[in-house]
Structures are given as structure tokens and as C-alpha cells.
Short mmCIF file of C-alpha atoms in Angstrom, two decimals:
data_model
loop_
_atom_site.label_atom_id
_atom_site.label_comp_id
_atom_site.label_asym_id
_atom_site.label_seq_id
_atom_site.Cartn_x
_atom_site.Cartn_y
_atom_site.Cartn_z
CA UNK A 17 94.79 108.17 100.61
CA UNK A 18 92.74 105.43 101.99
CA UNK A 19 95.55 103.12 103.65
CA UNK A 20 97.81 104.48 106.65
CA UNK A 21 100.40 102.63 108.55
CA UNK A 22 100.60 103.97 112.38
CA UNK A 23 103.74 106.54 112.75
CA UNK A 24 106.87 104.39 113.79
CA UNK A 25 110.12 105.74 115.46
CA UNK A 26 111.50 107.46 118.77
CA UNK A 27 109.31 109.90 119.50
CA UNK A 28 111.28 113.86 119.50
CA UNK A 29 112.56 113.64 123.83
CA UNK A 30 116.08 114.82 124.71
CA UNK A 31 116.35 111.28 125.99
CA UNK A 32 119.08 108.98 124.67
CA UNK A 33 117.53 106.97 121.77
CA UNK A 34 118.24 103.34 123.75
CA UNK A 35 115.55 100.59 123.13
CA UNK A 36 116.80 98.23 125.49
CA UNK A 37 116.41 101.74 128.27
CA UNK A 38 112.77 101.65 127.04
CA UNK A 39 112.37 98.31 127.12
CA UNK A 40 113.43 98.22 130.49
CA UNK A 41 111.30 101.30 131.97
CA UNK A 42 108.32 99.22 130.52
CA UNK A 43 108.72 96.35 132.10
CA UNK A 44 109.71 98.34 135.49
CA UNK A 45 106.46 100.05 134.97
CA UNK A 46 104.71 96.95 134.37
CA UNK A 47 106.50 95.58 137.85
CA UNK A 48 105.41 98.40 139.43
CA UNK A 49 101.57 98.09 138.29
CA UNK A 50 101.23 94.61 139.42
CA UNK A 51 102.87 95.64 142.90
CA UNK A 52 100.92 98.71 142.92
CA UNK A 53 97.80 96.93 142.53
CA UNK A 54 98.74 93.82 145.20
CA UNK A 55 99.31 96.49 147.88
CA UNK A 56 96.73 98.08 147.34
CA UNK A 57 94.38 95.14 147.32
CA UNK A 58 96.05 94.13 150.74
CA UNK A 59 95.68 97.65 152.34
CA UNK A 60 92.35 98.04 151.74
CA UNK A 61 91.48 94.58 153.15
CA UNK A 62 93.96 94.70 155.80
CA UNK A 63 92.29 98.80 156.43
CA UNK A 64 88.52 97.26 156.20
CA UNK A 65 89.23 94.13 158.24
CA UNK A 66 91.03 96.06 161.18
CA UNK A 67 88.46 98.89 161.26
CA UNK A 68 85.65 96.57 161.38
CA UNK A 69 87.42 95.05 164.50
CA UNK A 70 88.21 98.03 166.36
CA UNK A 71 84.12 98.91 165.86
CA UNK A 72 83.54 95.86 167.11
CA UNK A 73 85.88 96.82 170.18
CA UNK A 74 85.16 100.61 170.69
CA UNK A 75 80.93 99.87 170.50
CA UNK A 76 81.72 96.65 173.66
CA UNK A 77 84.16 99.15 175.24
CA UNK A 78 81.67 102.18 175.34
CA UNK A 79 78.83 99.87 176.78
CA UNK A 80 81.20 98.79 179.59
CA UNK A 81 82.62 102.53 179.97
CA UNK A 82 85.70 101.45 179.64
CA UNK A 83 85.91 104.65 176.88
CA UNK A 84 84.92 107.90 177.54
CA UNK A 85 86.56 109.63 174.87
CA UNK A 86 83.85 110.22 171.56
CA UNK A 87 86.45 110.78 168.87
CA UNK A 88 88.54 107.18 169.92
CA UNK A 89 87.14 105.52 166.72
CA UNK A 90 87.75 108.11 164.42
CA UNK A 91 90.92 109.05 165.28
CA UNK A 92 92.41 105.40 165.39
CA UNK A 93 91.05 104.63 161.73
CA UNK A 94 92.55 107.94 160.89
CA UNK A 95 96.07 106.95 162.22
CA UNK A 96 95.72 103.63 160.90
CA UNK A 97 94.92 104.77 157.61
CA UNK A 98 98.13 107.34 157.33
CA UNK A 99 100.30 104.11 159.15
CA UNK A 100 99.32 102.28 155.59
CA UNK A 101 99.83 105.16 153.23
CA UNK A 102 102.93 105.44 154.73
CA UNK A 103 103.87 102.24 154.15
CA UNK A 104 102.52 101.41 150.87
CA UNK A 105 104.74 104.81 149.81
CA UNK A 106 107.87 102.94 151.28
CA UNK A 107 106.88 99.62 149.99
CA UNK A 108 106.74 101.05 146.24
CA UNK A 109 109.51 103.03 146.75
CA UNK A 110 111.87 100.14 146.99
CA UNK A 111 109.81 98.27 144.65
CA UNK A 112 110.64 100.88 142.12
CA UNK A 113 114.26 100.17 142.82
CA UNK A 114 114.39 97.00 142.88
CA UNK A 115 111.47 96.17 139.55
CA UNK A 116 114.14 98.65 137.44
CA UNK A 117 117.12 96.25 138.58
CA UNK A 118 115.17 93.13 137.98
CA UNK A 119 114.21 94.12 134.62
CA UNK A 120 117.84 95.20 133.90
CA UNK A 121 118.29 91.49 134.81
CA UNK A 122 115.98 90.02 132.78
CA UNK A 123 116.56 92.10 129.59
CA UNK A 124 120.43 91.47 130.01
CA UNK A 125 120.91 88.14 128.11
CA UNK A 126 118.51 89.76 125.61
CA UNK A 127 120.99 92.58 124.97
CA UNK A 128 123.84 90.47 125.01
CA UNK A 129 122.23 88.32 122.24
CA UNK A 130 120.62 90.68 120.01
CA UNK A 131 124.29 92.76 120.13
CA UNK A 132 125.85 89.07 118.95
CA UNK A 133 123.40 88.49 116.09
CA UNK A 134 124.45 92.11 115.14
CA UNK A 135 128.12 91.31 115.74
CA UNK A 136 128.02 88.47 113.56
CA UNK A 137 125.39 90.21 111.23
CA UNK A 138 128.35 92.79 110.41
CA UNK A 139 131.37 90.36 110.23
CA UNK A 140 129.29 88.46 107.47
CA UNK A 141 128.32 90.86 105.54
CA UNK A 142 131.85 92.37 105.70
CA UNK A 143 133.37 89.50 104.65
CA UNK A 144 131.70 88.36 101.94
CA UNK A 145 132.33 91.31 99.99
CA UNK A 146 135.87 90.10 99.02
CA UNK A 147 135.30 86.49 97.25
CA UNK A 148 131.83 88.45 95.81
CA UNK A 149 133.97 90.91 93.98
CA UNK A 150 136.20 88.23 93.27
CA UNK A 151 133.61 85.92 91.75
CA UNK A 152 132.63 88.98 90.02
CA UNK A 153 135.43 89.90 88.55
CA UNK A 154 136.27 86.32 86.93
CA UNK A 155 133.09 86.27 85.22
CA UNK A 156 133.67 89.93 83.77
CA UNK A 157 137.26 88.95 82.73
CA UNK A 158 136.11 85.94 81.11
CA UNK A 159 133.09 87.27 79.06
CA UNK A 160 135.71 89.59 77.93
CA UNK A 161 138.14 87.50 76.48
CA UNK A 162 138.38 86.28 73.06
CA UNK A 163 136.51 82.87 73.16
CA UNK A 164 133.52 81.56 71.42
CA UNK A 165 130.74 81.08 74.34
CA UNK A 166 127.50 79.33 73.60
CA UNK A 167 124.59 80.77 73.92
CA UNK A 168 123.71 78.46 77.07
CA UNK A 169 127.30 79.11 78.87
CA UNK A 170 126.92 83.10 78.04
CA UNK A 171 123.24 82.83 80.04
CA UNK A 172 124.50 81.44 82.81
CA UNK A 173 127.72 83.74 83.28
CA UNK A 174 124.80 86.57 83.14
CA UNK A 175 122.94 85.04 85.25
CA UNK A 176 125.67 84.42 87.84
CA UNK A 177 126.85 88.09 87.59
CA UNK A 178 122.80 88.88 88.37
CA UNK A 179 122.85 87.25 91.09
CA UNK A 180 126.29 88.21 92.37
CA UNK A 181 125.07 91.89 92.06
CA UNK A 182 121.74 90.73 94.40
CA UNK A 183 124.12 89.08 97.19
CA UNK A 184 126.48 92.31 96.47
CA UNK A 185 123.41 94.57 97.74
CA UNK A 186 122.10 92.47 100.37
CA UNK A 187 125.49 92.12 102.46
CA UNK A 188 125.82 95.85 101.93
CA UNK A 189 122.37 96.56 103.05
CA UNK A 190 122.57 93.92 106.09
CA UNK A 191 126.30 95.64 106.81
CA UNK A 192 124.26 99.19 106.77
CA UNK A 193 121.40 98.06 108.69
CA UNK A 194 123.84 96.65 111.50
CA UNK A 195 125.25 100.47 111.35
CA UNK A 196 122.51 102.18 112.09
CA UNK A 197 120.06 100.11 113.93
CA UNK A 198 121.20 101.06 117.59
CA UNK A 199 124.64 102.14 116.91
CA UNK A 200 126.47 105.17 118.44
CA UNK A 201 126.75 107.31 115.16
CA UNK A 202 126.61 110.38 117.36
CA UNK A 203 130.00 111.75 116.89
CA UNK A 204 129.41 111.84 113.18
CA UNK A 205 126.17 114.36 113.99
CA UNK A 206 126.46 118.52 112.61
CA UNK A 207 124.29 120.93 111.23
CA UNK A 208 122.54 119.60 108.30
CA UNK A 209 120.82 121.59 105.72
CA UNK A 210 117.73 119.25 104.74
CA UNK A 211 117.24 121.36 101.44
CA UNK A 212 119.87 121.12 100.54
CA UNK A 213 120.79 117.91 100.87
CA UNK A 214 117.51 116.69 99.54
CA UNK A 215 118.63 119.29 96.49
CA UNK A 216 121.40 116.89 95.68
CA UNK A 217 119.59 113.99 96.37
CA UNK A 218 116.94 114.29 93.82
CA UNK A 219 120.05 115.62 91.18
CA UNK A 220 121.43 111.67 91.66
CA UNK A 221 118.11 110.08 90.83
CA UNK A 222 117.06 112.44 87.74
CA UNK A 223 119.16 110.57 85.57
CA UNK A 224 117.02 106.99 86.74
CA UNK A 225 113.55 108.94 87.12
CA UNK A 226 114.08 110.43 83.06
CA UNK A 227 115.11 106.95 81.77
CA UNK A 228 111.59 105.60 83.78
CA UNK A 229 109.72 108.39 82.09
CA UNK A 230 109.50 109.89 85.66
CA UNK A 231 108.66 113.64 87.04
CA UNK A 232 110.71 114.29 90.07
CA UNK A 233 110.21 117.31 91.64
CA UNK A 234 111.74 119.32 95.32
CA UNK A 235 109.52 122.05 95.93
CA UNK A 236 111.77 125.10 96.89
CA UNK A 237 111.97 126.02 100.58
CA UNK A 238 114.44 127.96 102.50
CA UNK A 239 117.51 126.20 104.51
CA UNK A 240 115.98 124.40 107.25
CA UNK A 241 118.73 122.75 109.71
CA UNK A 242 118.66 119.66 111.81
CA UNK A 243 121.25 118.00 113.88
CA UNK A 244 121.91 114.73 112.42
CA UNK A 245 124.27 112.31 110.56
CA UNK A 246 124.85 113.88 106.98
CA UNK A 247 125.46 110.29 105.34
CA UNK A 248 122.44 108.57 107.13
CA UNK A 249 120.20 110.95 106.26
CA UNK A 250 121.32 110.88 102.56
CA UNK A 251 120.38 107.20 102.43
CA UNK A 252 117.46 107.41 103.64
CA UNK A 253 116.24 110.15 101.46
CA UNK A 254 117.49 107.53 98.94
CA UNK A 255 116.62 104.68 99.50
CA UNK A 256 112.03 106.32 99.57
CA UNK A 257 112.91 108.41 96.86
CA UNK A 258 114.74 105.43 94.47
CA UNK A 259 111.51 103.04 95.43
CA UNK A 260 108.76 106.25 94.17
CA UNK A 261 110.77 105.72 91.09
CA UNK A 262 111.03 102.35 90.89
CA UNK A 263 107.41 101.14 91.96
CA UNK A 264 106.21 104.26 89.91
CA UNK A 265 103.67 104.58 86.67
CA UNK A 266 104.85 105.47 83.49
CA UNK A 267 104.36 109.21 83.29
CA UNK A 268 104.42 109.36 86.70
CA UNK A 269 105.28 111.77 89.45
CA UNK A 270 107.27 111.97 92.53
CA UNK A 271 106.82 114.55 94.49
CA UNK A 272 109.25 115.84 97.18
CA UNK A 273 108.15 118.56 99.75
CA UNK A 274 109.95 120.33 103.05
CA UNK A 275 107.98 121.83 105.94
CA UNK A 276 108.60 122.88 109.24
CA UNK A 277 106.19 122.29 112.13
CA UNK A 278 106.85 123.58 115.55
CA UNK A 279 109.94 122.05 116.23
CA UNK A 280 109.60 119.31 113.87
CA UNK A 281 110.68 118.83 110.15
CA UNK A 282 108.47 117.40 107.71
CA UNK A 283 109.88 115.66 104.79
CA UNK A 284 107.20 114.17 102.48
CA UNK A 285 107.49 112.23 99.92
CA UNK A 286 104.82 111.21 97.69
CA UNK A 287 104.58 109.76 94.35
CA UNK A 288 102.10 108.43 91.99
CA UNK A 289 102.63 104.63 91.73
CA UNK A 290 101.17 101.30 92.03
CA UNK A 291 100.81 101.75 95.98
CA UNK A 292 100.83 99.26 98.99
CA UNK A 293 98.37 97.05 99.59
CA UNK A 294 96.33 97.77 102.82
CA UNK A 295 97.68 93.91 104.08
CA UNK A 296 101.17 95.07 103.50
CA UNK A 297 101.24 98.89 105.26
CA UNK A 298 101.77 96.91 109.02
CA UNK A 299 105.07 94.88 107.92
CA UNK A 300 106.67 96.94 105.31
CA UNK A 301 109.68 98.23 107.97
CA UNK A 302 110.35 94.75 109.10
CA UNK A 303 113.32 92.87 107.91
CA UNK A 304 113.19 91.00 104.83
CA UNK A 305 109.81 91.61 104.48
CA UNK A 306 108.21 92.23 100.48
CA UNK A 307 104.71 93.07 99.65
CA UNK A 308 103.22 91.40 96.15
CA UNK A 309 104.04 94.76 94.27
CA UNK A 310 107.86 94.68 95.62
CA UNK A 311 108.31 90.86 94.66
CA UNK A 312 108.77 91.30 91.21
CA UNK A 313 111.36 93.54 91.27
CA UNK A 314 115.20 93.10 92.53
CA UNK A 315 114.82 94.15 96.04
CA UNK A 316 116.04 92.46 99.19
CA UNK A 317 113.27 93.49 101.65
CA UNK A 318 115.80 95.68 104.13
CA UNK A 319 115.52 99.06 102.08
CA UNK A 320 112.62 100.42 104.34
CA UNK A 321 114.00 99.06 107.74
CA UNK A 322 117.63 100.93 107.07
CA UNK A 323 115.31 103.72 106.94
CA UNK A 324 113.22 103.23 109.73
CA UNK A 325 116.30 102.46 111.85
CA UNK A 326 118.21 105.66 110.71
CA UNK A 327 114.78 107.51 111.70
CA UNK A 328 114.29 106.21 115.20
CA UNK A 329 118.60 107.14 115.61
CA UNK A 330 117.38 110.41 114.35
CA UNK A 331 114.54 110.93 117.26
CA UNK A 332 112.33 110.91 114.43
CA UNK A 333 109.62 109.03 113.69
CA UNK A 334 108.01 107.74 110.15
CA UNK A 335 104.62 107.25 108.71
CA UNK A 336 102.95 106.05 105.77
CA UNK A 337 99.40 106.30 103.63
CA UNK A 338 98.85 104.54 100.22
CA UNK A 339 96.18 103.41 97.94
CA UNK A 340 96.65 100.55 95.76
CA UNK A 341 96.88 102.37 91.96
CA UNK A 342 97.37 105.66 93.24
CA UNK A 343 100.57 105.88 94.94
CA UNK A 344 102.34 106.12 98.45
CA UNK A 345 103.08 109.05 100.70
CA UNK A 346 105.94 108.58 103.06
CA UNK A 347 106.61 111.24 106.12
CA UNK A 348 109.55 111.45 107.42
CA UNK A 349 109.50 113.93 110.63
CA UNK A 350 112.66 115.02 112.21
CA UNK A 351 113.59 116.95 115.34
CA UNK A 352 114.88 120.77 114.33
CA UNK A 353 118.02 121.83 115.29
CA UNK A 354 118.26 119.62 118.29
CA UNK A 355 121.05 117.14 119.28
CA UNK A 356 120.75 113.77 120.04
CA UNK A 357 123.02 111.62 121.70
CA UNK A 358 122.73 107.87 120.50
CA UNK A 359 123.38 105.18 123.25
CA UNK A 360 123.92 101.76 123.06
#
């Protein structure tokens, strides 16, 4: 396909999955670099300027015979030279120490804020679902009961229940997302058969893909095992596998195939459907965000970030080609039987 979006996610270390630890070794390597680069600006001057002088010195010295010795010059810009490497090494040495705590400083209130916003993120979303189903339920009960509607009132009650249903999914989805973006899952990770569980994904969403005139198919592969969060990994399967439907042809295919690389597991994904536009591939993982062919429909624009962020807990990472009119391939690529532990 002619469109690709760059891979996204953690790449496959045995480090912690932590993007505020990443964040901060960047900017301590940045630190460092500009340190790196002032000391060795000085040194060289400070080398060039000193050497120049003890020339200078040695060539007056040697016409008054005050120096006998021939190797003097040599030697000195030798030991001066090893006096600055020396020094420099000490100088970044502490540097290091000191850049990693400064940037631990500086990314702090950061943290603190972005763990706030997903605080608040979750207590919203969690408590909304109550007068929701409530709402819900008063409209159900009352297009139930025995009482001539008009045609105008019995609209509007639909509509309402519509968009009750859209709220519904987006404080679940915003709920999710604040789960797994960042969040120490860990203890729910075990051995994980990905055929399986990709076996009864595709069983839910045969039902949906028939009714859309839809082919979905899980080439057969033997059990391949990963170290992972059972539940997660379900939704995310989900969540690509519902939009191939969904975004699909009629007489269309998805196609669903299991490979392992190395120590890597390839899921791939790939239908036949309208496909993203080339302007879209960059944003389609951030929040919110909904390309012109996912506008039309009922979505909420946090699908493909729930699986992005369930990915990068994962230590996996996630990549994407598509062609407008001829469909979308998403990879997801997992770690094999490897254990991660998620920090916060």
C-alpha cells in the first residue's frame, strides 16, 4: 500500500515502560550535549591558547639557555593535555549527575499534572455512568408504556437515547484510556495464547462482519505465547478488528494473520476498505482525533489511542499502511514470551 504511518510504541527493552523515565534521560542527554560541547569548546581554546604561550616561552628560554632539555615543550603540552582530559572527564561526570536531577526537576510538575488530568479524567468518566444509565433508563421505560407519543416527541426520545449511547461509549472509552495509558497493569500480566485469543476474538465479531456482508478470516497458526494483560490485549484486537468491519466495502474482507519474528510477534490485520487518507496516517493515534472517512460514522476518536496506549504498556510497538479505496493494514508487534514490568 502506498501510505505508511512511522511504527509508534516502546520499543521491545527489558526496561520499565515509563515515559516520564524517557523523557527525562532525553533531556539529561540533551544537558549533557550542550555541556559536552561548552567544555569542549573551552578546552581546546584554553589547550591552544596555553600551548601557544609556552612556545612563545620555551623558543625565548632556549635562546637565553635558560633550557637545555629538547623534549621540555613536548612533554608540558603532553601533561597539559591529559590535566584537561582529566578534567573535562570529572566535569561531565558530575554534570551527568546533576543534568539527570535537574531534569527530574523540571519534568516533576509535568508529571504531577498530566497524573491530575488523568485523575480527574477517570473520576469523570466514572461518574457519569450512573445519571447516563439513569437518563437511559427513563426514556426506555417511557417509550414502553402505554401512551400515545407523537411522531415529533417519539424522535426526540430516539434521539436522546442515541446520544446517551454516544456519551455512554465515550466515558467508557476515556475511563479505559486513563487505564491503560501509563498505568501499572502489571500484576494482571500471564501467559497469553495470541491464537487463541485472537480465535475468540474474531468468533465475537462474525455475527457484525455477516450482517455487513463481511469475510473475516484468522489464518491458522500454532499457540504462540506472550506475557501480557489477557483483557488489554482483547480490546485491542477489538477495537482494529471492529473498525476493518466497520470502515469496510460491501463484500469485503478482513484479514487476520499471526507470525513470529525473532523474538517478536506479528499480528496483522488487514482488510479491504475505504482506507486512510495519506493527511490522516500521522494523527490517527491521537486523542479525539477523526479522519473524513471516520466522521460519518458513530465514533468518538479514542478507539485507536486505547490501542496504541495498551501497545506501548505491552513493549510493543504499532504501525500502519493504507491506500485510500483499497484498505488499511495495521501491525501490531509484540515482545514473545517476555515480561514486562509497567511503572508509573
Amino acid at each position: 500500500m502506498a501510505n505508511t504511518s512511522k511504527p509508534s510504541g516502546a520499543s521491545a527493552t527489558g526496561l520499565n515502560f515509563d515515559p516520564f523515565h524517557q523523557a527525562r534521560v532525553k533531556l539529561t542527554l540533551w544537558y549533557m550535549a550542550i555541556i559536552f560541547v561548552i567544555v569542549t569548546v573551552f578546552s581546546i581554546s584554553f589547550y591552544t591558547a596555553t600551548t601557544q604561550q609556552l612556545r612563545r616561552s620555551y623558543r625565548e628560554n632556549v635562546r637565553g639557555e635558560l633550557i637545555q632539555e629538547e623534549n621540555f615543550f613536548d612533554d608540558a603540552c603532553e601533561r597539559l593535555a591529559w590535566l584537561l582530559v582529566m578534567i573535562d572527564g570529572a566535569v561531565l561526570l558530575v554534570a551527568a549527575f546533576a543534568s539527570y536531577s535537574f531534569a527530574g526537576y523540571t519534568l516533576k510538575p509535568i508529571k504531577l499534572a498530566m497524573e491530575g488530568q488523568k485523575r480527574f479524567v477517570a473520576d469523570a468518566s466514572h461518574e457519569l455512568r450512573t445519571p447516563l444509565a439513569v437518563m437511559r433508563t427513563d426514556i426506555e421505560v417511557l417509550q414502553r408504556q402505554k401512551i400515545e407519543l407523537s411522531a415529533g416527541v417519539q424522535k426526540t426520545l430516539a434521539s436522546l437515547l442515541e446520544e446517551i449511547g454516544n456519551l455512554t461509549r465515550l466515558s467508557h472509552q476515556l475511563l479505559e484510556l486513563s487505564q491503560a495509558e501509563g498505568q501499572d497493569f502489571s500484576s494482571g500480566f500471564m501467559p497469553v495464547d495470541l491464537q487463541q485469543l485472537l480465535s475468540k476474538t474474531v468468533d465475537r465479531f462474525q455475527g457484525l462482519a455477516h450482517s455487513s456482508k463481511i469475510e473475516l478470516a484468522l489464518a491458522e497458526s500454532g499457540p504462540v505465547q506472550i506475557f501480557g494483560s489477557r483483557h488489554f490485549l482483547e480490546h485491542a484486537f477489538a477495537n482494529v478488528i471492529e473498525n476493518a468491519i466497520k470502515y469496510n466495502k460491501p463484500q469485503g474482507r478482513v484479514d487476520i494473520s499471526l507470525a513470529v519474528k525473532d523474538n517478536q510477534v506479528d499480528v496483522k490485520i488487514a482488510d479491504t476498505g475505504v482506507g486512510i487518507a495519506e493527511k490522516d496516517l500521522p494523527f490517527i493515534f491521537e486523542r479525539f482525533y477523526q479522519g473524513d472517512q471516520s466522521k460519518h460514522g458513530q465514533g468518538t476518536g479514542l478507539g485507536l489511542s486505547i490501542v496504541k496506549a495498551i501497545v506501548d504498556a505491552h513493549g510493543g510497538h504499532l504501525a500502519v499502511q493504507s491506500a485510500l479505496g483499497q484498505g488499511t493494514d495495521f501491525l501490531i508487534s509484540l515482545p514473545a514470551q517476555k515480561k514486562y514490568k509497567i511503572s508509573t
